[in-house]
mmCIF file with all atom_site columns, C-alpha atoms in Angstrom:
data_model
loop_
_atom_site.group_PDB
_atom_site.id
_atom_site.type_symbol
_atom_site.label_atom_id
_atom_site.label_alt_id
_atom_site.label_comp_id
_atom_site.label_asym_id
_atom_site.label_entity_id
_atom_site.label_seq_id
_atom_site.pdbx_PDB_ins_code
_atom_site.Cartn_x
_atom_site.Cartn_y
_atom_site.Cartn_z
_atom_site.occupancy
_atom_site.B_iso_or_equiv
_atom_site.pdbx_formal_charge
_atom_site.auth_seq_id
_atom_site.auth_comp_id
_atom_site.auth_asym_id
_atom_site.auth_atom_id
_atom_site.pdbx_PDB_model_num
ATOM 1   C CA . GLU A 1 1   ? -45.131 42.315 21.685  1.00 93.00 ? 1   GLU A CA 1
ATOM 2   C CA . THR A 1 2   ? -42.613 40.031 23.351  1.00 96.00 ? 2   THR A CA 1
ATOM 3   C CA . VAL A 1 3   ? -40.051 42.038 25.325  1.00 97.00 ? 3   VAL A CA 1
ATOM 4   C CA . MET A 1 4   ? -36.559 40.576 25.542  1.00 98.00 ? 4   MET A CA 1
ATOM 5   C CA . THR A 1 5   ? -34.377 41.531 28.505  1.00 98.00 ? 5   THR A CA 1
ATOM 6   C CA . GLN A 1 6   ? -30.667 40.769 28.586  1.00 98.00 ? 6   GLN A CA 1
ATOM 7   C CA . SER A 1 7   ? -28.381 40.744 31.597  1.00 94.00 ? 7   SER A CA 1
ATOM 8   C CA . PRO A 1 8   ? -25.925 41.975 32.523  1.00 96.00 ? 8   PRO A CA 1
ATOM 9   C CA . ALA A 1 9   ? -25.602 45.082 30.380  1.00 97.00 ? 9   ALA A CA 1
ATOM 10  C CA . THR A 1 10  ? -21.818 44.770 30.542  1.00 97.00 ? 10  THR A CA 1
ATOM 11  C CA . LEU A 1 11  ? -19.742 41.727 31.396  1.00 97.00 ? 11  LEU A CA 1
ATOM 12  C CA . SER A 1 12  ? -16.042 42.081 32.187  1.00 95.00 ? 12  SER A CA 1
ATOM 13  C CA . VAL A 1 13  ? -14.135 38.882 31.539  1.00 94.00 ? 13  VAL A CA 1
ATOM 14  C CA . SER A 1 14  ? -10.491 37.943 31.245  1.00 94.00 ? 14  SER A CA 1
ATOM 15  C CA . PRO A 1 15  ? -9.297  36.104 28.127  1.00 93.00 ? 15  PRO A CA 1
ATOM 16  C CA . GLY A 1 16  ? -9.578  32.359 28.635  1.00 94.00 ? 16  GLY A CA 1
ATOM 17  C CA . GLU A 1 17  ? -12.372 32.691 31.155  1.00 95.00 ? 17  GLU A CA 1
ATOM 18  C CA . ARG A 1 18  ? -15.962 31.580 30.756  1.00 96.00 ? 18  ARG A CA 1
ATOM 19  C CA . ALA A 1 19  ? -18.704 34.103 29.951  1.00 96.00 ? 19  ALA A CA 1
ATOM 20  C CA . THR A 1 20  ? -22.371 33.525 30.667  1.00 97.00 ? 20  THR A CA 1
ATOM 21  C CA . LEU A 1 21  ? -24.966 35.858 29.159  1.00 98.00 ? 21  LEU A CA 1
ATOM 22  C CA . SER A 1 22  ? -28.663 35.760 30.006  1.00 98.00 ? 22  SER A CA 1
ATOM 23  C CA . CYS A 1 23  ? -31.776 36.580 28.028  1.00 98.00 ? 23  CYS A CA 1
ATOM 24  C CA . ARG A 1 24  ? -35.320 36.575 29.361  1.00 98.00 ? 24  ARG A CA 1
ATOM 25  C CA . ALA A 1 25  ? -38.560 36.788 27.371  1.00 98.00 ? 25  ALA A CA 1
ATOM 26  C CA . SER A 1 26  ? -41.729 38.444 28.673  1.00 97.00 ? 26  SER A CA 1
ATOM 27  C CA . GLN A 1 27  ? -43.704 35.425 27.442  1.00 96.00 ? 27  GLN A CA 1
ATOM 28  C CA . SER A 1 28  ? -42.779 32.002 26.200  1.00 97.00 ? 28  SER A CA 1
ATOM 29  C CA . VAL A 1 29  ? -40.916 31.902 22.895  1.00 97.00 ? 29  VAL A CA 1
ATOM 30  C CA . SER A 1 30  ? -40.472 28.122 22.981  1.00 96.00 ? 30  SER A CA 1
ATOM 31  C CA . SER A 1 31  ? -37.013 27.472 21.494  1.00 97.00 ? 31  SER A CA 1
ATOM 32  C CA . ASN A 1 32  ? -37.380 30.150 18.845  1.00 97.00 ? 32  ASN A CA 1
ATOM 33  C CA . LEU A 1 33  ? -34.471 32.249 19.950  1.00 98.00 ? 33  LEU A CA 1
ATOM 34  C CA . ALA A 1 34  ? -31.355 33.428 18.156  1.00 98.00 ? 34  ALA A CA 1
ATOM 35  C CA . TRP A 1 35  ? -28.112 35.017 19.334  1.00 98.00 ? 35  TRP A CA 1
ATOM 36  C CA . TYR A 1 36  ? -26.017 37.486 17.330  1.00 98.00 ? 36  TYR A CA 1
ATOM 37  C CA . GLN A 1 37  ? -22.555 38.932 17.825  1.00 98.00 ? 37  GLN A CA 1
ATOM 38  C CA . GLN A 1 38  ? -21.723 42.479 16.757  1.00 98.00 ? 38  GLN A CA 1
ATOM 39  C CA . LYS A 1 39  ? -18.209 43.873 16.875  1.00 96.00 ? 39  LYS A CA 1
ATOM 40  C CA . PRO A 1 40  ? -17.645 47.648 16.747  1.00 91.00 ? 40  PRO A CA 1
ATOM 41  C CA . GLY A 1 41  ? -18.256 49.017 13.276  1.00 90.00 ? 41  GLY A CA 1
ATOM 42  C CA . GLN A 1 42  ? -19.317 45.627 11.965  1.00 94.00 ? 42  GLN A CA 1
ATOM 43  C CA . THR A 1 43  ? -22.534 43.977 10.940  1.00 96.00 ? 43  THR A CA 1
ATOM 44  C CA . PRO A 1 44  ? -24.296 41.510 13.268  1.00 97.00 ? 44  PRO A CA 1
ATOM 45  C CA . ARG A 1 45  ? -23.378 37.851 12.849  1.00 97.00 ? 45  ARG A CA 1
ATOM 46  C CA . LEU A 1 46  ? -25.724 34.948 13.551  1.00 98.00 ? 46  LEU A CA 1
ATOM 47  C CA . LEU A 1 47  ? -24.253 32.681 16.230  1.00 98.00 ? 47  LEU A CA 1
ATOM 48  C CA . ILE A 1 48  ? -27.087 30.488 17.479  1.00 98.00 ? 48  ILE A CA 1
ATOM 49  C CA . TYR A 1 49  ? -30.632 29.698 16.368  1.00 97.00 ? 49  TYR A CA 1
ATOM 50  C CA . GLY A 1 50  ? -33.247 27.382 17.775  1.00 96.00 ? 50  GLY A CA 1
ATOM 51  C CA . ALA A 1 51  ? -31.838 28.373 21.185  1.00 97.00 ? 51  ALA A CA 1
ATOM 52  C CA . SER A 1 52  ? -28.959 25.906 20.927  1.00 98.00 ? 52  SER A CA 1
ATOM 53  C CA . THR A 1 53  ? -27.945 25.226 17.293  1.00 98.00 ? 53  THR A CA 1
ATOM 54  C CA . ARG A 1 54  ? -24.715 26.856 16.202  1.00 98.00 ? 54  ARG A CA 1
ATOM 55  C CA . ALA A 1 55  ? -24.808 28.596 12.845  1.00 97.00 ? 55  ALA A CA 1
ATOM 56  C CA . THR A 1 56  ? -22.395 27.601 10.110  1.00 95.00 ? 56  THR A CA 1
ATOM 57  C CA . GLY A 1 57  ? -18.784 28.313 10.982  1.00 96.00 ? 57  GLY A CA 1
ATOM 58  C CA . ILE A 1 58  ? -19.403 29.244 14.608  1.00 97.00 ? 58  ILE A CA 1
ATOM 59  C CA . PRO A 1 59  ? -16.776 27.780 16.962  1.00 97.00 ? 59  PRO A CA 1
ATOM 60  C CA . ALA A 1 60  ? -17.791 25.149 19.483  1.00 97.00 ? 60  ALA A CA 1
ATOM 61  C CA . ARG A 1 61  ? -16.854 27.424 22.390  1.00 97.00 ? 61  ARG A CA 1
ATOM 62  C CA . PHE A 1 62  ? -20.191 29.173 21.783  1.00 98.00 ? 62  PHE A CA 1
ATOM 63  C CA . SER A 1 63  ? -23.180 27.325 23.167  1.00 98.00 ? 63  SER A CA 1
ATOM 64  C CA . GLY A 1 64  ? -26.797 28.239 23.767  1.00 98.00 ? 64  GLY A CA 1
ATOM 65  C CA . SER A 1 65  ? -29.355 26.766 26.104  1.00 98.00 ? 65  SER A CA 1
ATOM 66  C CA . GLY A 1 66  ? -32.827 27.361 27.477  1.00 98.00 ? 66  GLY A CA 1
ATOM 67  C CA . SER A 1 67  ? -36.427 27.328 26.379  1.00 97.00 ? 67  SER A CA 1
ATOM 68  C CA . GLY A 1 68  ? -39.638 29.109 27.209  1.00 97.00 ? 68  GLY A CA 1
ATOM 69  C CA . THR A 1 69  ? -38.607 32.385 28.796  1.00 97.00 ? 69  THR A CA 1
ATOM 70  C CA . GLU A 1 70  ? -35.036 31.839 30.055  1.00 98.00 ? 70  GLU A CA 1
ATOM 71  C CA . PHE A 1 71  ? -32.013 31.513 27.805  1.00 98.00 ? 71  PHE A CA 1
ATOM 72  C CA . THR A 1 72  ? -28.257 31.486 28.177  1.00 98.00 ? 72  THR A CA 1
ATOM 73  C CA . LEU A 1 73  ? -25.343 32.038 25.818  1.00 98.00 ? 73  LEU A CA 1
ATOM 74  C CA . THR A 1 74  ? -22.084 30.616 27.111  1.00 98.00 ? 74  THR A CA 1
ATOM 75  C CA . ILE A 1 75  ? -18.644 31.296 25.709  1.00 96.00 ? 75  ILE A CA 1
ATOM 76  C CA . SER A 1 76  ? -16.500 28.613 27.265  1.00 93.00 ? 76  SER A CA 1
ATOM 77  C CA . SER A 1 77  ? -13.066 30.222 26.933  1.00 92.00 ? 77  SER A CA 1
ATOM 78  C CA . LEU A 1 78  ? -13.039 33.808 25.736  1.00 94.00 ? 78  LEU A CA 1
ATOM 79  C CA . GLN A 1 79  ? -10.734 34.640 22.861  1.00 94.00 ? 79  GLN A CA 1
ATOM 80  C CA . SER A 1 80  ? -9.657  38.171 21.978  1.00 91.00 ? 80  SER A CA 1
ATOM 81  C CA . GLU A 1 81  ? -11.992 38.185 18.976  1.00 94.00 ? 81  GLU A CA 1
ATOM 82  C CA . ASP A 1 82  ? -15.020 37.434 21.165  1.00 95.00 ? 82  ASP A CA 1
ATOM 83  C CA . PHE A 1 83  ? -15.112 40.832 22.835  1.00 93.00 ? 83  PHE A CA 1
ATOM 84  C CA . ALA A 1 84  ? -18.232 42.329 21.311  1.00 96.00 ? 84  ALA A CA 1
ATOM 85  C CA . VAL A 1 85  ? -21.901 43.067 21.926  1.00 98.00 ? 85  VAL A CA 1
ATOM 86  C CA . TYR A 1 86  ? -24.271 40.104 21.952  1.00 98.00 ? 86  TYR A CA 1
ATOM 87  C CA . TYR A 1 87  ? -27.981 40.305 21.189  1.00 98.00 ? 87  TYR A CA 1
ATOM 88  C CA . CYS A 1 88  ? -30.721 37.765 21.674  1.00 98.00 ? 88  CYS A CA 1
ATOM 89  C CA . GLN A 1 89  ? -33.764 37.798 19.384  1.00 98.00 ? 89  GLN A CA 1
ATOM 90  C CA . GLN A 1 90  ? -37.060 35.964 19.555  1.00 98.00 ? 90  GLN A CA 1
ATOM 91  C CA . TYR A 1 91  ? -38.888 34.852 16.435  1.00 96.00 ? 91  TYR A CA 1
ATOM 92  C CA . ASN A 1 92  ? -41.669 32.824 17.996  1.00 95.00 ? 92  ASN A CA 1
ATOM 93  C CA . ASN A 1 93  ? -44.232 35.596 18.469  1.00 90.00 ? 93  ASN A CA 1
ATOM 94  C CA . TRP A 1 94  ? -43.633 37.561 15.325  1.00 86.00 ? 94  TRP A CA 1
ATOM 95  C CA . PRO A 1 95  ? -44.178 39.927 13.780  1.00 90.00 ? 95  PRO A CA 1
ATOM 96  C CA . PRO A 1 96  ? -42.499 41.749 15.270  1.00 93.00 ? 96  PRO A CA 1
ATOM 97  C CA . ALA A 1 97  ? -39.211 39.973 15.767  1.00 95.00 ? 97  ALA A CA 1
ATOM 98  C CA . THR A 1 98  ? -37.781 41.529 18.909  1.00 97.00 ? 98  THR A CA 1
ATOM 99  C CA . PHE A 1 99  ? -34.247 41.903 20.196  1.00 98.00 ? 99  PHE A CA 1
ATOM 100 C CA . GLY A 1 100 ? -32.792 42.287 23.631  1.00 98.00 ? 100 GLY A CA 1
ATOM 101 C CA . GLN A 1 101 ? -30.910 45.492 24.372  1.00 97.00 ? 101 GLN A CA 1
ATOM 102 C CA . GLY A 1 102 ? -27.560 43.713 24.174  1.00 97.00 ? 102 GLY A CA 1
ATOM 103 C CA . THR A 1 103 ? -24.773 42.600 26.505  1.00 98.00 ? 103 THR A CA 1
ATOM 104 C CA . LYS A 1 104 ? -21.323 44.066 25.981  1.00 97.00 ? 104 LYS A CA 1
ATOM 105 C CA . VAL A 1 105 ? -18.520 41.632 26.737  1.00 97.00 ? 105 VAL A CA 1
ATOM 106 C CA . GLU A 1 106 ? -15.399 43.610 27.556  1.00 94.00 ? 106 GLU A CA 1
ATOM 107 C CA . ILE A 1 107 ? -11.867 42.779 28.562  1.00 88.00 ? 107 ILE A CA 1
ATOM 108 C CA . LYS A 1 108 ? -11.318 42.687 32.304  1.00 86.00 ? 108 LYS A CA 1
ATOM 109 C CA . GLN B 2 1   ? -20.804 33.917 -1.385  1.00 94.00 ? 1   GLN B CA 1
ATOM 110 C CA . VAL B 2 2   ? -23.844 35.822 -0.186  1.00 96.00 ? 2   VAL B CA 1
ATOM 111 C CA . GLN B 2 3   ? -23.563 39.565 -0.668  1.00 97.00 ? 3   GLN B CA 1
ATOM 112 C CA . LEU B 2 4   ? -26.011 42.244 0.411   1.00 98.00 ? 4   LEU B CA 1
ATOM 113 C CA . VAL B 2 5   ? -25.121 45.876 -0.190  1.00 97.00 ? 5   VAL B CA 1
ATOM 114 C CA . GLU B 2 6   ? -27.363 48.721 0.910   1.00 97.00 ? 6   GLU B CA 1
ATOM 115 C CA . PHE B 2 7   ? -27.591 52.017 -0.946  1.00 96.00 ? 7   PHE B CA 1
ATOM 116 C CA . GLY B 2 8   ? -29.585 55.178 -0.611  1.00 97.00 ? 8   GLY B CA 1
ATOM 117 C CA . GLY B 2 9   ? -28.884 56.488 2.855   1.00 96.00 ? 9   GLY B CA 1
ATOM 118 C CA . GLY B 2 10  ? -28.288 60.151 3.481   1.00 97.00 ? 10  GLY B CA 1
ATOM 119 C CA . VAL B 2 11  ? -29.342 63.248 5.380   1.00 97.00 ? 11  VAL B CA 1
ATOM 120 C CA . VAL B 2 12  ? -32.930 64.435 5.047   1.00 97.00 ? 12  VAL B CA 1
ATOM 121 C CA . GLN B 2 13  ? -35.246 66.786 6.889   1.00 97.00 ? 13  GLN B CA 1
ATOM 122 C CA . PRO B 2 14  ? -38.247 65.608 8.908   1.00 97.00 ? 14  PRO B CA 1
ATOM 123 C CA . GLY B 2 15  ? -41.197 64.852 6.659   1.00 97.00 ? 15  GLY B CA 1
ATOM 124 C CA . GLU B 2 16  ? -39.060 64.029 3.650   1.00 98.00 ? 16  GLU B CA 1
ATOM 125 C CA . SER B 2 17  ? -38.685 60.711 1.855   1.00 98.00 ? 17  SER B CA 1
ATOM 126 C CA . LEU B 2 18  ? -35.864 58.346 1.033   1.00 98.00 ? 18  LEU B CA 1
ATOM 127 C CA . ARG B 2 19  ? -35.625 55.052 -0.821  1.00 98.00 ? 19  ARG B CA 1
ATOM 128 C CA . LEU B 2 20  ? -33.128 52.405 0.178   1.00 98.00 ? 20  LEU B CA 1
ATOM 129 C CA . SER B 2 21  ? -32.079 49.592 -2.108  1.00 98.00 ? 21  SER B CA 1
ATOM 130 C CA . CYS B 2 22  ? -30.232 46.366 -1.432  1.00 98.00 ? 22  CYS B CA 1
ATOM 131 C CA . PRO B 2 23  ? -28.953 44.355 -4.409  1.00 98.00 ? 23  PRO B CA 1
ATOM 132 C CA . ALA B 2 24  ? -28.401 40.727 -3.473  1.00 98.00 ? 24  ALA B CA 1
ATOM 133 C CA . SER B 2 25  ? -26.110 38.096 -4.924  1.00 97.00 ? 25  SER B CA 1
ATOM 134 C CA . GLY B 2 26  ? -24.695 34.695 -4.106  1.00 97.00 ? 26  GLY B CA 1
ATOM 135 C CA . PHE B 2 27  ? -28.031 33.011 -3.457  1.00 97.00 ? 27  PHE B CA 1
ATOM 136 C CA . THR B 2 28  ? -31.374 32.466 -5.181  1.00 96.00 ? 28  THR B CA 1
ATOM 137 C CA . PHE B 2 29  ? -33.032 35.727 -4.201  1.00 97.00 ? 29  PHE B CA 1
ATOM 138 C CA . SER B 2 30  ? -36.491 34.627 -5.306  1.00 96.00 ? 30  SER B CA 1
ATOM 139 C CA . ASN B 2 31  ? -36.456 31.771 -2.784  1.00 95.00 ? 31  ASN B CA 1
ATOM 140 C CA . TYR B 2 32  ? -35.950 33.812 0.379   1.00 96.00 ? 32  TYR B CA 1
ATOM 141 C CA . GLY B 2 33  ? -37.876 36.245 2.474   1.00 96.00 ? 33  GLY B CA 1
ATOM 142 C CA . MET B 2 34  ? -35.995 39.430 3.238   1.00 97.00 ? 34  MET B CA 1
ATOM 143 C CA . HIS B 2 35  ? -35.968 41.871 6.111   1.00 97.00 ? 35  HIS B CA 1
ATOM 144 C CA . TRP B 2 36  ? -34.912 45.375 7.018   1.00 98.00 ? 36  TRP B CA 1
ATOM 145 C CA . VAL B 2 37  ? -33.426 45.879 10.479  1.00 98.00 ? 37  VAL B CA 1
ATOM 146 C CA . ARG B 2 38  ? -32.196 49.193 11.854  1.00 98.00 ? 38  ARG B CA 1
ATOM 147 C CA . GLN B 2 39  ? -29.866 50.388 14.569  1.00 98.00 ? 39  GLN B CA 1
ATOM 148 C CA . ALA B 2 40  ? -29.984 53.903 15.958  1.00 97.00 ? 40  ALA B CA 1
ATOM 149 C CA . PRO B 2 41  ? -26.555 55.380 16.774  1.00 95.00 ? 41  PRO B CA 1
ATOM 150 C CA . GLY B 2 42  ? -25.143 53.677 19.856  1.00 93.00 ? 42  GLY B CA 1
ATOM 151 C CA . LYS B 2 43  ? -28.342 51.664 20.339  1.00 95.00 ? 43  LYS B CA 1
ATOM 152 C CA . GLY B 2 44  ? -29.605 48.138 19.819  1.00 96.00 ? 44  GLY B CA 1
ATOM 153 C CA . LEU B 2 45  ? -31.233 46.388 16.895  1.00 97.00 ? 45  LEU B CA 1
ATOM 154 C CA . GLU B 2 46  ? -34.822 46.962 15.794  1.00 98.00 ? 46  GLU B CA 1
ATOM 155 C CA . TRP B 2 47  ? -36.618 44.855 13.202  1.00 97.00 ? 47  TRP B CA 1
ATOM 156 C CA . VAL B 2 48  ? -38.382 47.107 10.682  1.00 98.00 ? 48  VAL B CA 1
ATOM 157 C CA . ALA B 2 49  ? -40.042 45.120 7.903   1.00 97.00 ? 49  ALA B CA 1
ATOM 158 C CA . TYR B 2 50  ? -40.284 41.774 6.147   1.00 97.00 ? 50  TYR B CA 1
ATOM 159 C CA . ILE B 2 51  ? -41.322 40.671 2.684   1.00 96.00 ? 51  ILE B CA 1
ATOM 160 C CA . ARG B 2 52  ? -42.085 37.095 1.764   1.00 95.00 ? 52  ARG B CA 1
ATOM 161 C CA . TYR B 2 53  ? -40.057 35.365 -0.930  1.00 95.00 ? 53  TYR B CA 1
ATOM 162 C CA . ASP B 2 54  ? -42.892 35.826 -3.442  1.00 94.00 ? 54  ASP B CA 1
ATOM 163 C CA . ALA B 2 55  ? -43.902 39.283 -2.135  1.00 95.00 ? 55  ALA B CA 1
ATOM 164 C CA . THR B 2 56  ? -47.374 38.039 -1.200  1.00 95.00 ? 56  THR B CA 1
ATOM 165 C CA . ASN B 2 57  ? -46.954 39.038 2.448   1.00 94.00 ? 57  ASN B CA 1
ATOM 166 C CA . LYS B 2 58  ? -45.368 42.033 4.062   1.00 97.00 ? 58  LYS B CA 1
ATOM 167 C CA . TYR B 2 59  ? -45.065 42.875 7.748   1.00 96.00 ? 59  TYR B CA 1
ATOM 168 C CA . TYR B 2 60  ? -44.004 46.071 9.473   1.00 97.00 ? 60  TYR B CA 1
ATOM 169 C CA . ALA B 2 61  ? -43.005 47.258 12.898  1.00 97.00 ? 61  ALA B CA 1
ATOM 170 C CA . ASP B 2 62  ? -45.646 49.466 14.500  1.00 96.00 ? 62  ASP B CA 1
ATOM 171 C CA . SER B 2 63  ? -43.163 52.348 14.502  1.00 97.00 ? 63  SER B CA 1
ATOM 172 C CA . VAL B 2 64  ? -43.029 52.474 10.693  1.00 98.00 ? 64  VAL B CA 1
ATOM 173 C CA . ARG B 2 65  ? -46.340 51.004 9.537   1.00 97.00 ? 65  ARG B CA 1
ATOM 174 C CA . GLY B 2 66  ? -48.130 53.373 7.179   1.00 97.00 ? 66  GLY B CA 1
ATOM 175 C CA . ARG B 2 67  ? -44.956 55.342 6.424   1.00 98.00 ? 67  ARG B CA 1
ATOM 176 C CA . PHE B 2 68  ? -42.525 52.701 5.122   1.00 98.00 ? 68  PHE B CA 1
ATOM 177 C CA . THR B 2 69  ? -43.064 50.254 2.264   1.00 98.00 ? 69  THR B CA 1
ATOM 178 C CA . ILE B 2 70  ? -40.942 47.184 1.629   1.00 98.00 ? 70  ILE B CA 1
ATOM 179 C CA . SER B 2 71  ? -40.756 45.754 -1.877  1.00 98.00 ? 71  SER B CA 1
ATOM 180 C CA . ARG B 2 72  ? -38.602 43.561 -4.052  1.00 98.00 ? 72  ARG B CA 1
ATOM 181 C CA . ASP B 2 73  ? -37.727 43.180 -7.725  1.00 97.00 ? 73  ASP B CA 1
ATOM 182 C CA . GLY B 2 74  ? -36.892 39.623 -8.660  1.00 95.00 ? 74  GLY B CA 1
ATOM 183 C CA . SER B 2 75  ? -35.606 40.608 -12.069 1.00 96.00 ? 75  SER B CA 1
ATOM 184 C CA . LYS B 2 76  ? -32.982 42.790 -10.407 1.00 97.00 ? 76  LYS B CA 1
ATOM 185 C CA . ASN B 2 77  ? -32.459 40.662 -7.271  1.00 97.00 ? 77  ASN B CA 1
ATOM 186 C CA . THR B 2 78  ? -33.008 43.784 -5.252  1.00 98.00 ? 78  THR B CA 1
ATOM 187 C CA . LEU B 2 79  ? -34.808 44.639 -2.022  1.00 98.00 ? 79  LEU B CA 1
ATOM 188 C CA . TYR B 2 80  ? -36.187 48.121 -1.394  1.00 98.00 ? 80  TYR B CA 1
ATOM 189 C CA . LEU B 2 81  ? -37.440 50.223 1.472   1.00 98.00 ? 81  LEU B CA 1
ATOM 190 C CA . GLN B 2 82  ? -39.438 53.333 0.625   1.00 98.00 ? 82  GLN B CA 1
ATOM 191 C CA . MET B 2 83  ? -39.433 55.616 3.626   1.00 98.00 ? 83  MET B CA 1
ATOM 192 C CA . ASN B 2 84  ? -41.923 58.493 3.707   1.00 98.00 ? 84  ASN B CA 1
ATOM 193 C CA . SER B 2 85  ? -42.756 61.074 6.358   1.00 98.00 ? 85  SER B CA 1
ATOM 194 C CA . LEU B 2 86  ? -39.396 60.529 8.009   1.00 98.00 ? 86  LEU B CA 1
ATOM 195 C CA . ARG B 2 87  ? -38.978 61.468 11.646  1.00 98.00 ? 87  ARG B CA 1
ATOM 196 C CA . VAL B 2 88  ? -35.943 62.312 13.726  1.00 98.00 ? 88  VAL B CA 1
ATOM 197 C CA . GLU B 2 89  ? -36.388 58.993 15.522  1.00 97.00 ? 89  GLU B CA 1
ATOM 198 C CA . ASP B 2 90  ? -35.924 57.118 12.233  1.00 98.00 ? 90  ASP B CA 1
ATOM 199 C CA . THR B 2 91  ? -32.248 58.084 12.289  1.00 98.00 ? 91  THR B CA 1
ATOM 200 C CA . ALA B 2 92  ? -30.329 54.813 12.166  1.00 98.00 ? 92  ALA B CA 1
ATOM 201 C CA . VAL B 2 93  ? -28.154 52.477 10.178  1.00 98.00 ? 93  VAL B CA 1
ATOM 202 C CA . TYR B 2 94  ? -30.480 50.389 8.052   1.00 98.00 ? 94  TYR B CA 1
ATOM 203 C CA . TYR B 2 95  ? -29.476 46.801 7.303   1.00 98.00 ? 95  TYR B CA 1
ATOM 204 C CA . CYS B 2 96  ? -31.033 44.460 4.802   1.00 98.00 ? 96  CYS B CA 1
ATOM 205 C CA . ALA B 2 97  ? -30.960 40.895 6.039   1.00 98.00 ? 97  ALA B CA 1
ATOM 206 C CA . LYS B 2 98  ? -31.698 37.535 4.498   1.00 97.00 ? 98  LYS B CA 1
ATOM 207 C CA . ASP B 2 99  ? -34.084 35.166 6.201   1.00 95.00 ? 99  ASP B CA 1
ATOM 208 C CA . PHE B 2 100 ? -32.529 31.867 7.195   1.00 95.00 ? 100 PHE B CA 1
ATOM 209 C CA . ASN B 2 101 ? -35.153 29.610 5.630   1.00 92.00 ? 101 ASN B CA 1
ATOM 210 C CA . THR B 2 102 ? -35.947 28.923 2.049   1.00 88.00 ? 102 THR B CA 1
ATOM 211 C CA . ARG B 2 103 ? -39.394 30.233 1.105   1.00 84.00 ? 103 ARG B CA 1
ATOM 212 C CA . TYR B 2 104 ? -41.168 30.111 4.479   1.00 84.00 ? 104 TYR B CA 1
ATOM 213 C CA . THR B 2 105 ? -39.803 32.544 6.939   1.00 86.00 ? 105 THR B CA 1
ATOM 214 C CA . SER B 2 106 ? -37.821 31.559 9.970   1.00 88.00 ? 106 SER B CA 1
ATOM 215 C CA . GLY B 2 107 ? -37.886 35.047 11.432  1.00 90.00 ? 107 GLY B CA 1
ATOM 216 C CA . TYR B 2 108 ? -34.143 35.213 11.981  1.00 95.00 ? 108 TYR B CA 1
ATOM 217 C CA . PHE B 2 109 ? -31.316 36.420 9.817   1.00 96.00 ? 109 PHE B CA 1
ATOM 218 C CA . ASP B 2 110 ? -28.234 34.625 8.556   1.00 96.00 ? 110 ASP B CA 1
ATOM 219 C CA . TYR B 2 111 ? -26.698 37.287 6.326   1.00 97.00 ? 111 TYR B CA 1
ATOM 220 C CA . TRP B 2 112 ? -26.657 41.038 6.759   1.00 97.00 ? 112 TRP B CA 1
ATOM 221 C CA . GLY B 2 113 ? -25.512 43.880 4.568   1.00 97.00 ? 113 GLY B CA 1
ATOM 222 C CA . GLN B 2 114 ? -23.014 46.428 5.815   1.00 96.00 ? 114 GLN B CA 1
ATOM 223 C CA . GLY B 2 115 ? -25.754 48.972 6.418   1.00 97.00 ? 115 GLY B CA 1
ATOM 224 C CA . THR B 2 116 ? -26.546 52.470 5.182   1.00 97.00 ? 116 THR B CA 1
ATOM 225 C CA . LEU B 2 117 ? -26.939 55.463 7.491   1.00 98.00 ? 117 LEU B CA 1
ATOM 226 C CA . VAL B 2 118 ? -30.128 57.489 7.371   1.00 98.00 ? 118 VAL B CA 1
ATOM 227 C CA . THR B 2 119 ? -30.030 60.771 9.262   1.00 98.00 ? 119 THR B CA 1
ATOM 228 C CA . VAL B 2 120 ? -33.206 62.762 9.765   1.00 98.00 ? 120 VAL B CA 1
ATOM 229 C CA . SER B 2 121 ? -32.456 66.220 11.067  1.00 97.00 ? 121 SER B CA 1
ATOM 230 C CA . SER B 2 122 ? -33.681 69.758 10.670  1.00 93.00 ? 122 SER B CA 1
#
């Protein structure tokens, strides 16, 4: 099973600042990586797939990069609605699809 | 628009069974693989099971294999999860989720239901 490790666990950022979230895979997942956003009490929302392709309706301030075992989600200028938990998920070596433990982006 | 609505959650004792259902609308159900994903209270996401668009393949997480069964009814556009021999550690919100790709699975999920809470407790 491919283990996904996200860092940091919590990221404190001021509105308007840039946020950089990391995700590492225990083995190569090529570019088969997705990112999801989950706000409190809400369902997860697909942000990025294929490591760098934004899903439909996702603002351009969200960008993904990386391949192999190292991935990054960048939010270029944090808006109030972006404070949430973010999960990465690999779908290269599946089943099982595996998620990282999440990074909480909180207001500084 | 795509809608997924889970039903069937509740409180059960260890060893008991529960069946979740997830009626789908807003897309051609018979063209998409479907998944169940769960989230224990205050925890992260865990993929549980997958069924191919034509139900010819099913996959399970090791943690539920042999106890859970995923199925689908194309005539009702509904996804199911039969959960037997439930354990305390199965306590979670269970989400049904649509696979991104038509027919052949992508392994990631573009639409999720709102989830149904399953609590296993003595």
